Amino acid sequence: MRKQIAAANWKMNLTYQQAEKLLDEILDARIMPKPHQEVIFAVPYPYLLLTRSEVEEEYHYSASAQNCHHKKSGAFTGEVSAEMLHSVGIQYCIVGHSERREYQHEDGAMLATKINLCIENEIVPIFCCGEPLSIREAGTQNEYVAKQLEESLFHLDAETVSTIIIAYEPVWAIGTGKTASTAQAQEMHQYLRGVLANKFGAEAANEIPILYGGSVKASNAEELFSSPDVDGGLVGGASMVAEEFIEIIKALK
Ligand code: PGA
């Protein structure tokens, strides 16, 4: 079975003390992922080592970065490279979150270089895509999101692309409390899997977990995840409330 994933994205929230408490509360629930399931915490850089060491002994729990720089190394004060993340044992990194595309002006070509650097450094990229409200209202969301995949992933070969994770996050659903309906999520995920199959073949496309993100919470996770092409969620707000995230993990199929 394709990997099913509950990924927390804390963004720029929580102090170290709050982060430690939250991790303890979630891990204390002792939810044992099945062999095809994975729980990932995408945390701010200063909490990566804490998170890594907290989950070290746990089965299928991992720490993830929320970003890495698009250059290998050099005079980029304040930035963090994929190589650095690898050197401290981090195995996942979010690439191209819509907040970074918008506020840091990250474009498709830049994200393609981040994807390459992650892969070179044995880090699994969690590649984010998704359309803003105006595009959804114009009804051109399929073309828009397909282009995002094309710009940042189509240079890869089938074997490599089958190792990454994709997160479809409609921008209008992020942090708004407005979730895509189960049907809207399934429709887009199925479409994206088709786009990937056309380019890379059905076998590779079937391996890639496609997570849904945008106001996932305990009350809607099970229904969203029940769709055949929705392989779990990338969760912001609700991932910082222990009881909520615990239920979201339990909702994985
Ligand atoms: P949200 O954020 O769950 O708070 O909508 C999701 C995300 O941005 O990854």
PDB file of C-alpha atoms and ligand atoms in Angstrom:
ATOM      1  CA  MET A   1       0.000   0.000   0.000  1.00  0.00           C
ATOM      2  CA  ARG A   2       1.110   3.545  -0.760  1.00  0.00           C
ATOM      3  CA  LYS A   3       2.495   5.414   2.269  1.00  0.00           C
ATOM      4  CA  GLN A   4      -0.130   7.258   4.322  1.00  0.00           C
ATOM      5  CA  ILE A   5       1.234  10.297   6.150  1.00  0.00           C
ATOM      6  CA  ALA A   6       0.161  12.710   8.880  1.00  0.00           C
ATOM      7  CA  ALA A   7       2.524  15.686   8.671  1.00  0.00           C
ATOM      8  CA  ALA A   8       2.441  18.552  11.160  1.00  0.00           C
ATOM      9  CA  ASN A   9       3.536  21.983   9.958  1.00  0.00           C
ATOM     10  CA  TRP A  10       4.106  24.222  12.953  1.00  0.00           C
ATOM     11  CA  LYS A  11       5.178  27.180  10.783  1.00  0.00           C
ATOM     12  CA  MET A  12       6.649  30.032  12.912  1.00  0.00           C
ATOM     13  CA  ASN A  13       4.803  29.100  16.087  1.00  0.00           C
ATOM     14  CA  LEU A  14       5.553  27.809  19.612  1.00  0.00           C
ATOM     15  CA  THR A  15       8.423  28.386  22.007  1.00  0.00           C
ATOM     16  CA  TYR A  16      10.911  25.602  22.713  1.00  0.00           C
ATOM     17  CA  GLN A  17       9.075  24.800  25.944  1.00  0.00           C
ATOM     18  CA  GLN A  18       5.703  24.657  24.207  1.00  0.00           C
ATOM     19  CA  ALA A  19       7.153  22.523  21.430  1.00  0.00           C
ATOM     20  CA  GLU A  20       8.603  20.037  23.909  1.00  0.00           C
ATOM     21  CA  LYS A  21       5.296  19.797  25.791  1.00  0.00           C
ATOM     22  CA  LEU A  22       3.323  19.309  22.576  1.00  0.00           C
ATOM     23  CA  LEU A  23       5.643  16.552  21.337  1.00  0.00           C
ATOM     24  CA  ASP A  24       5.453  14.805  24.717  1.00  0.00           C
ATOM     25  CA  GLU A  25       1.665  14.953  24.741  1.00  0.00           C
ATOM     26  CA  ILE A  26       1.408  13.529  21.227  1.00  0.00           C
ATOM     27  CA  LEU A  27       4.008  10.804  21.757  1.00  0.00           C
ATOM     28  CA  ASP A  28       2.491   9.883  25.143  1.00  0.00           C
ATOM     29  CA  ALA A  29      -0.672   8.842  23.295  1.00  0.00           C
ATOM     30  CA  ARG A  30       1.459   5.925  22.027  1.00  0.00           C
ATOM     31  CA  ILE A  31      -0.196   5.613  18.670  1.00  0.00           C
ATOM     32  CA  MET A  32       1.690   2.954  16.780  1.00  0.00           C
ATOM     33  CA  PRO A  33       1.691   3.665  13.043  1.00  0.00           C
ATOM     34  CA  LYS A  34       1.116   0.687  10.772  1.00  0.00           C
ATOM     35  CA  PRO A  35       4.028  -0.291   8.483  1.00  0.00           C
ATOM     36  CA  HIS A  36       2.676   1.873   5.636  1.00  0.00           C
ATOM     37  CA  GLN A  37       1.986   4.896   7.865  1.00  0.00           C
ATOM     38  CA  GLU A  38       4.294   7.747   8.883  1.00  0.00           C
ATOM     39  CA  VAL A  39       4.000  10.721  11.229  1.00  0.00           C
ATOM     40  CA  ILE A  40       6.177  13.730  10.416  1.00  0.00           C
ATOM     41  CA  PHE A  41       6.750  16.918  12.431  1.00  0.00           C
ATOM     42  CA  ALA A  42       7.876  19.880  10.318  1.00  0.00           C
ATOM     43  CA  VAL A  43       9.242  22.200  12.968  1.00  0.00           C
ATOM     44  CA  PRO A  44      11.218  25.474  13.096  1.00  0.00           C
ATOM     45  CA  TYR A  45      14.995  24.999  12.685  1.00  0.00           C
ATOM     46  CA  PRO A  46      15.899  25.528  16.382  1.00  0.00           C
ATOM     47  CA  TYR A  47      13.612  22.602  17.351  1.00  0.00           C
ATOM     48  CA  LEU A  48      14.828  20.091  14.765  1.00  0.00           C
ATOM     49  CA  LEU A  49      17.305  18.354  17.060  1.00  0.00           C
ATOM     50  CA  LEU A  50      14.857  18.265  19.945  1.00  0.00           C
ATOM     51  CA  THR A  51      12.240  16.716  17.658  1.00  0.00           C
ATOM     52  CA  ARG A  52      14.674  14.286  16.102  1.00  0.00           C
ATOM     53  CA  SER A  53      15.807  13.041  19.491  1.00  0.00           C
ATOM     54  CA  GLU A  54      12.230  12.819  20.844  1.00  0.00           C
ATOM     55  CA  VAL A  55      11.135  10.614  17.938  1.00  0.00           C
ATOM     56  CA  GLU A  56      14.361   8.630  17.600  1.00  0.00           C
ATOM     57  CA  GLU A  57      13.066   5.578  19.429  1.00  0.00           C
ATOM     58  CA  GLU A  58       9.598   5.749  17.908  1.00  0.00           C
ATOM     59  CA  TYR A  59       8.468   3.606  15.003  1.00  0.00           C
ATOM     60  CA  HIS A  60       7.689   5.707  11.913  1.00  0.00           C
ATOM     61  CA  TYR A  61       7.828   9.147  13.516  1.00  0.00           C
ATOM     62  CA  SER A  62      10.219  11.687  11.937  1.00  0.00           C
ATOM     63  CA  ALA A  63      11.337  15.295  12.069  1.00  0.00           C
ATOM     64  CA  SER A  64      11.213  17.548   9.005  1.00  0.00           C
ATOM     65  CA  ALA A  65      12.501  20.991   8.125  1.00  0.00           C
ATOM     66  CA  GLN A  66      10.049  23.532   6.722  1.00  0.00           C
ATOM     67  CA  ASN A  67      12.443  24.861   4.106  1.00  0.00           C
ATOM     68  CA  CYS A  68      16.023  24.786   2.859  1.00  0.00           C
ATOM     69  CA  HIS A  69      18.029  27.199   0.742  1.00  0.00           C
ATOM     70  CA  HIS A  70      18.259  26.807  -3.026  1.00  0.00           C
ATOM     71  CA  LYS A  71      22.066  27.096  -3.081  1.00  0.00           C
ATOM     72  CA  LYS A  72      24.442  24.396  -1.934  1.00  0.00           C
ATOM     73  CA  SER A  73      26.434  26.595   0.473  1.00  0.00           C
ATOM     74  CA  GLY A  74      28.115  29.981   0.659  1.00  0.00           C
ATOM     75  CA  ALA A  75      27.628  33.596   1.690  1.00  0.00           C
ATOM     76  CA  PHE A  76      23.905  33.490   2.465  1.00  0.00           C
ATOM     77  CA  THR A  77      23.655  34.818   6.001  1.00  0.00           C
ATOM     78  CA  GLY A  78      20.798  33.338   7.968  1.00  0.00           C
ATOM     79  CA  GLU A  79      20.059  30.534   5.551  1.00  0.00           C
ATOM     80  CA  VAL A  80      20.147  26.755   6.065  1.00  0.00           C
ATOM     81  CA  SER A  81      21.244  24.257   3.399  1.00  0.00           C
ATOM     82  CA  ALA A  82      19.975  20.772   2.606  1.00  0.00           C
ATOM     83  CA  GLU A  83      23.465  19.459   3.359  1.00  0.00           C
ATOM     84  CA  MET A  84      23.294  20.933   6.867  1.00  0.00           C
ATOM     85  CA  LEU A  85      19.914  19.299   7.455  1.00  0.00           C
ATOM     86  CA  HIS A  86      21.296  15.961   6.297  1.00  0.00           C
ATOM     87  CA  SER A  87      24.323  16.367   8.568  1.00  0.00           C
ATOM     88  CA  VAL A  88      22.039  16.564  11.620  1.00  0.00           C
ATOM     89  CA  GLY A  89      20.020  13.541  10.546  1.00  0.00           C
ATOM     90  CA  ILE A  90      16.932  15.213   9.075  1.00  0.00           C
ATOM     91  CA  GLN A  91      15.198  13.121   6.432  1.00  0.00           C
ATOM     92  CA  TYR A  92      12.339  15.346   5.251  1.00  0.00           C
ATOM     93  CA  CYS A  93      11.938  18.955   4.136  1.00  0.00           C
ATOM     94  CA  ILE A  94       8.884  20.930   2.988  1.00  0.00           C
ATOM     95  CA  VAL A  95       9.591  22.615  -0.352  1.00  0.00           C
ATOM     96  CA  GLY A  96       7.462  25.332  -1.929  1.00  0.00           C
ATOM     97  CA  HIS A  97       4.851  25.972   0.725  1.00  0.00           C
ATOM     98  CA  SER A  98       2.423  28.585  -0.585  1.00  0.00           C
ATOM     99  CA  GLU A  99       3.419  30.997   2.186  1.00  0.00           C
ATOM    100  CA  ARG A 100       7.013  30.901   0.927  1.00  0.00           C
ATOM    101  CA  ARG A 101       5.925  31.169  -2.694  1.00  0.00           C
ATOM    102  CA  GLU A 102       3.967  34.275  -1.738  1.00  0.00           C
ATOM    103  CA  TYR A 103       6.103  36.032   0.893  1.00  0.00           C
ATOM    104  CA  GLN A 104       9.585  34.923  -0.230  1.00  0.00           C
ATOM    105  CA  HIS A 105       8.741  34.993  -3.937  1.00  0.00           C
ATOM    106  CA  GLU A 106       9.871  31.424  -4.514  1.00  0.00           C
ATOM    107  CA  ASP A 107       9.178  30.376  -8.093  1.00  0.00           C
ATOM    108  CA  GLY A 108       9.021  27.026  -9.845  1.00  0.00           C
ATOM    109  CA  ALA A 109      12.607  27.105 -11.112  1.00  0.00           C
ATOM    110  CA  MET A 110      13.996  27.926  -7.674  1.00  0.00           C
ATOM    111  CA  LEU A 111      11.925  25.129  -6.142  1.00  0.00           C
ATOM    112  CA  ALA A 112      13.313  22.691  -8.722  1.00  0.00           C
ATOM    113  CA  THR A 113      16.830  23.452  -7.420  1.00  0.00           C
ATOM    114  CA  LYS A 114      15.671  22.892  -3.821  1.00  0.00           C
ATOM    115  CA  ILE A 115      14.152  19.557  -4.840  1.00  0.00           C
ATOM    116  CA  ASN A 116      17.498  18.561  -6.400  1.00  0.00           C
ATOM    117  CA  LEU A 117      19.484  19.585  -3.328  1.00  0.00           C
ATOM    118  CA  CYS A 118      17.149  17.635  -1.043  1.00  0.00           C
ATOM    119  CA  ILE A 119      17.457  14.516  -3.165  1.00  0.00           C
ATOM    120  CA  GLU A 120      21.259  14.838  -3.407  1.00  0.00           C
ATOM    121  CA  ASN A 121      21.333  14.985   0.374  1.00  0.00           C
ATOM    122  CA  GLU A 122      18.999  12.027   0.938  1.00  0.00           C
ATOM    123  CA  ILE A 123      16.186  14.241   2.169  1.00  0.00           C
ATOM    124  CA  VAL A 124      12.660  13.469   1.011  1.00  0.00           C
ATOM    125  CA  PRO A 125      11.054  16.693  -0.222  1.00  0.00           C
ATOM    126  CA  ILE A 126       7.420  17.344   0.663  1.00  0.00           C
ATOM    127  CA  PHE A 127       6.560  19.394  -2.399  1.00  0.00           C
ATOM    128  CA  CYS A 128       3.613  21.762  -1.955  1.00  0.00           C
ATOM    129  CA  CYS A 129       1.306  22.900  -4.719  1.00  0.00           C
ATOM    130  CA  GLY A 130      -2.121  24.512  -4.833  1.00  0.00           C
ATOM    131  CA  GLU A 131      -4.123  27.289  -6.393  1.00  0.00           C
ATOM    132  CA  PRO A 132      -5.237  30.654  -4.978  1.00  0.00           C
ATOM    133  CA  LEU A 133      -8.936  31.528  -4.728  1.00  0.00           C
ATOM    134  CA  SER A 134      -9.013  33.579  -7.936  1.00  0.00           C
ATOM    135  CA  ILE A 135      -7.834  30.568  -9.935  1.00  0.00           C
ATOM    136  CA  ARG A 136     -10.383  28.266  -8.308  1.00  0.00           C
ATOM    137  CA  GLU A 137     -13.117  30.800  -9.072  1.00  0.00           C
ATOM    138  CA  ALA A 138     -11.985  30.980 -12.701  1.00  0.00           C
ATOM    139  CA  GLY A 139     -12.116  27.174 -12.853  1.00  0.00           C
ATOM    140  CA  THR A 140      -8.524  26.811 -14.082  1.00  0.00           C
ATOM    141  CA  GLN A 141      -7.115  25.088 -10.991  1.00  0.00           C
ATOM    142  CA  ASN A 142      -6.140  21.881 -12.792  1.00  0.00           C
ATOM    143  CA  GLU A 143      -3.909  23.627 -15.329  1.00  0.00           C
ATOM    144  CA  TYR A 144      -2.464  25.893 -12.620  1.00  0.00           C
ATOM    145  CA  VAL A 145      -1.423  23.063 -10.305  1.00  0.00           C
ATOM    146  CA  ALA A 146      -0.222  20.835 -13.171  1.00  0.00           C
ATOM    147  CA  LYS A 147       2.092  23.694 -14.190  1.00  0.00           C
ATOM    148  CA  GLN A 148       3.521  23.846 -10.659  1.00  0.00           C
ATOM    149  CA  LEU A 149       4.423  20.150 -10.908  1.00  0.00           C
ATOM    150  CA  GLU A 150       5.823  20.640 -14.394  1.00  0.00           C
ATOM    151  CA  GLU A 151       8.068  23.548 -13.359  1.00  0.00           C
ATOM    152  CA  SER A 152       9.596  21.904 -10.299  1.00  0.00           C
ATOM    153  CA  LEU A 153       9.382  18.126 -10.761  1.00  0.00           C
ATOM    154  CA  PHE A 154       9.337  17.259 -14.459  1.00  0.00           C
ATOM    155  CA  HIS A 155      13.147  17.302 -14.770  1.00  0.00           C
ATOM    156  CA  LEU A 156      13.346  14.260 -12.470  1.00  0.00           C
ATOM    157  CA  ASP A 157      13.373  10.668 -13.666  1.00  0.00           C
ATOM    158  CA  ALA A 158      10.599   8.220 -12.761  1.00  0.00           C
ATOM    159  CA  GLU A 159      12.643   6.393 -10.142  1.00  0.00           C
ATOM    160  CA  THR A 160      13.530   9.603  -8.309  1.00  0.00           C
ATOM    161  CA  VAL A 161      10.085  11.167  -8.478  1.00  0.00           C
ATOM    162  CA  SER A 162       8.579   8.040  -6.946  1.00  0.00           C
ATOM    163  CA  THR A 163      10.508   8.770  -3.714  1.00  0.00           C
ATOM    164  CA  ILE A 164       9.041  12.213  -3.049  1.00  0.00           C
ATOM    165  CA  ILE A 165       5.877  13.372  -1.287  1.00  0.00           C
ATOM    166  CA  ILE A 166       3.435  15.882  -2.745  1.00  0.00           C
ATOM    167  CA  ALA A 167       1.047  18.045  -0.709  1.00  0.00           C
ATOM    168  CA  TYR A 168      -1.911  19.619  -2.484  1.00  0.00           C
ATOM    169  CA  GLU A 169      -2.853  22.695  -0.482  1.00  0.00           C
ATOM    170  CA  PRO A 170      -5.423  25.017  -2.032  1.00  0.00           C
ATOM    171  CA  VAL A 171      -4.357  28.469  -0.814  1.00  0.00           C
ATOM    172  CA  TRP A 172      -7.963  29.447  -0.077  1.00  0.00           C
ATOM    173  CA  ALA A 173      -8.211  26.605   2.441  1.00  0.00           C
ATOM    174  CA  ILE A 174      -5.010  27.295   4.405  1.00  0.00           C
ATOM    175  CA  GLY A 175      -5.634  28.701   7.858  1.00  0.00           C
ATOM    176  CA  THR A 176      -9.090  29.867   6.794  1.00  0.00           C
ATOM    177  CA  GLY A 177     -11.181  27.124   8.358  1.00  0.00           C
ATOM    178  CA  LYS A 178     -12.524  26.546   4.851  1.00  0.00           C
ATOM    179  CA  THR A 179     -11.676  22.998   3.811  1.00  0.00           C
ATOM    180  CA  ALA A 180     -11.883  21.676   0.287  1.00  0.00           C
ATOM    181  CA  SER A 181     -14.747  19.191   0.152  1.00  0.00           C
ATOM    182  CA  THR A 182     -13.810  15.545   0.074  1.00  0.00           C
ATOM    183  CA  ALA A 183     -14.942  15.460  -3.551  1.00  0.00           C
ATOM    184  CA  GLN A 184     -12.840  18.533  -4.488  1.00  0.00           C
ATOM    185  CA  ALA A 185      -9.757  17.026  -2.829  1.00  0.00           C
ATOM    186  CA  GLN A 186     -10.206  13.601  -4.449  1.00  0.00           C
ATOM    187  CA  GLU A 187     -10.849  15.176  -7.861  1.00  0.00           C
ATOM    188  CA  MET A 188      -7.627  17.199  -7.744  1.00  0.00           C
ATOM    189  CA  HIS A 189      -5.538  14.370  -6.304  1.00  0.00           C
ATOM    190  CA  GLN A 190      -6.773  11.961  -8.958  1.00  0.00           C
ATOM    191  CA  TYR A 191      -6.071  14.542 -11.637  1.00  0.00           C
ATOM    192  CA  LEU A 192      -2.528  15.139 -10.321  1.00  0.00           C
ATOM    193  CA  ARG A 193      -1.846  11.415 -10.177  1.00  0.00           C
ATOM    194  CA  GLY A 194      -2.926  11.275 -13.814  1.00  0.00           C
ATOM    195  CA  VAL A 195      -0.545  14.121 -14.715  1.00  0.00           C
ATOM    196  CA  LEU A 196       2.277  12.252 -12.959  1.00  0.00           C
ATOM    197  CA  ALA A 197       1.321   8.986 -14.676  1.00  0.00           C
ATOM    198  CA  ASN A 198       1.405  10.640 -18.102  1.00  0.00           C
ATOM    199  CA  LYS A 199       4.869  11.993 -17.487  1.00  0.00           C
ATOM    200  CA  PHE A 200       6.483   9.264 -15.390  1.00  0.00           C
ATOM    201  CA  GLY A 201       4.330   6.166 -15.912  1.00  0.00           C
ATOM    202  CA  ALA A 202       1.603   4.658 -13.748  1.00  0.00           C
ATOM    203  CA  GLU A 203       3.974   2.728 -11.519  1.00  0.00           C
ATOM    204  CA  ALA A 204       5.834   5.820 -10.303  1.00  0.00           C
ATOM    205  CA  ALA A 205       2.613   7.848 -10.007  1.00  0.00           C
ATOM    206  CA  ASN A 206       1.062   5.159  -7.826  1.00  0.00           C
ATOM    207  CA  GLU A 207       3.962   5.260  -5.395  1.00  0.00           C
ATOM    208  CA  ILE A 208       3.769   8.983  -4.640  1.00  0.00           C
ATOM    209  CA  PRO A 209       1.825   9.931  -1.531  1.00  0.00           C
ATOM    210  CA  ILE A 210      -0.333  12.990  -2.256  1.00  0.00           C
ATOM    211  CA  LEU A 211      -1.309  14.690   1.003  1.00  0.00           C
ATOM    212  CA  TYR A 212      -4.131  17.168   1.347  1.00  0.00           C
ATOM    213  CA  GLY A 213      -3.524  20.385   3.290  1.00  0.00           C
ATOM    214  CA  GLY A 214      -5.824  23.253   4.236  1.00  0.00           C
ATOM    215  CA  SER A 215      -7.786  23.340   7.491  1.00  0.00           C
ATOM    216  CA  VAL A 216      -7.500  19.615   8.169  1.00  0.00           C
ATOM    217  CA  LYS A 217      -8.785  18.907  11.676  1.00  0.00           C
ATOM    218  CA  ALA A 218      -9.865  15.968  13.813  1.00  0.00           C
ATOM    219  CA  SER A 219     -13.465  16.363  12.679  1.00  0.00           C
ATOM    220  CA  ASN A 220     -12.790  16.173   8.919  1.00  0.00           C
ATOM    221  CA  ALA A 221      -9.594  14.109   8.655  1.00  0.00           C
ATOM    222  CA  GLU A 222     -11.168  10.674   8.436  1.00  0.00           C
ATOM    223  CA  GLU A 223     -13.537  11.674   5.665  1.00  0.00           C
ATOM    224  CA  LEU A 224     -10.808  13.465   3.666  1.00  0.00           C
ATOM    225  CA  PHE A 225      -8.338  10.598   4.065  1.00  0.00           C
ATOM    226  CA  SER A 226     -10.931   8.019   3.048  1.00  0.00           C
ATOM    227  CA  SER A 227     -10.668   9.102  -0.603  1.00  0.00           C
ATOM    228  CA  PRO A 228      -8.553   6.708  -2.662  1.00  0.00           C
ATOM    229  CA  ASP A 229      -6.060   9.355  -3.832  1.00  0.00           C
ATOM    230  CA  VAL A 230      -5.764  11.313  -0.572  1.00  0.00           C
ATOM    231  CA  ASP A 231      -2.849   9.788   1.301  1.00  0.00           C
ATOM    232  CA  GLY A 232      -3.031  11.773   4.522  1.00  0.00           C
ATOM    233  CA  GLY A 233      -2.592  15.435   5.376  1.00  0.00           C
ATOM    234  CA  LEU A 234      -0.213  18.333   5.884  1.00  0.00           C
ATOM    235  CA  VAL A 235      -1.671  20.033   8.915  1.00  0.00           C
ATOM    236  CA  GLY A 236      -1.019  23.531  10.267  1.00  0.00           C
ATOM    237  CA  GLY A 237      -3.274  24.885  13.023  1.00  0.00           C
ATOM    238  CA  ALA A 238      -4.694  21.574  14.231  1.00  0.00           C
ATOM    239  CA  SER A 239      -1.240  19.991  14.471  1.00  0.00           C
ATOM    240  CA  MET A 240      -0.446  22.257  17.413  1.00  0.00           C
ATOM    241  CA  VAL A 241      -3.308  20.953  19.547  1.00  0.00           C
ATOM    242  CA  ALA A 242      -2.284  17.534  20.852  1.00  0.00           C
ATOM    243  CA  GLU A 243      -5.780  15.989  20.992  1.00  0.00           C
ATOM    244  CA  GLU A 244      -6.499  17.189  17.456  1.00  0.00           C
ATOM    245  CA  PHE A 245      -3.309  15.858  15.923  1.00  0.00           C
ATOM    246  CA  ILE A 246      -3.641  12.537  17.767  1.00  0.00           C
ATOM    247  CA  GLU A 247      -7.062  12.047  16.153  1.00  0.00           C
ATOM    248  CA  ILE A 248      -5.652  13.050  12.761  1.00  0.00           C
ATOM    249  CA  ILE A 249      -2.945  10.378  13.065  1.00  0.00           C
ATOM    250  CA  LYS A 250      -5.621   7.838  13.986  1.00  0.00           C
ATOM    251  CA  ALA A 251      -7.621   8.849  10.913  1.00  0.00           C
ATOM    252  CA  LEU A 252      -4.929   7.607   8.484  1.00  0.00           C
ATOM    253  CA  LYS A 253      -6.060   4.665   6.425  1.00  0.00           C
TER     254      LYS A 253
HETATM  255  P1  PGA B   1      -3.754  24.828   8.086  1.00  0.00           P
HETATM  256  O1  PGA B   1      -2.342  24.921   7.348  1.00  0.00           O
HETATM  257  O2  PGA B   1      -3.959  23.382   8.460  1.00  0.00           O
HETATM  258  O3  PGA B   1      -3.622  25.715   9.293  1.00  0.00           O
HETATM  259  O4  PGA B   1      -4.789  25.299   7.127  1.00  0.00           O
HETATM  260  C1  PGA B   1      -1.924  23.929   6.462  1.00  0.00           C
HETATM  261  C2  PGA B   1      -0.569  24.282   5.866  1.00  0.00           C
HETATM  262  O5  PGA B   1      -0.346  25.449   5.537  1.00  0.00           O
HETATM  263  O6  PGA B   1       0.297  23.402   5.704  1.00  0.00           O
END
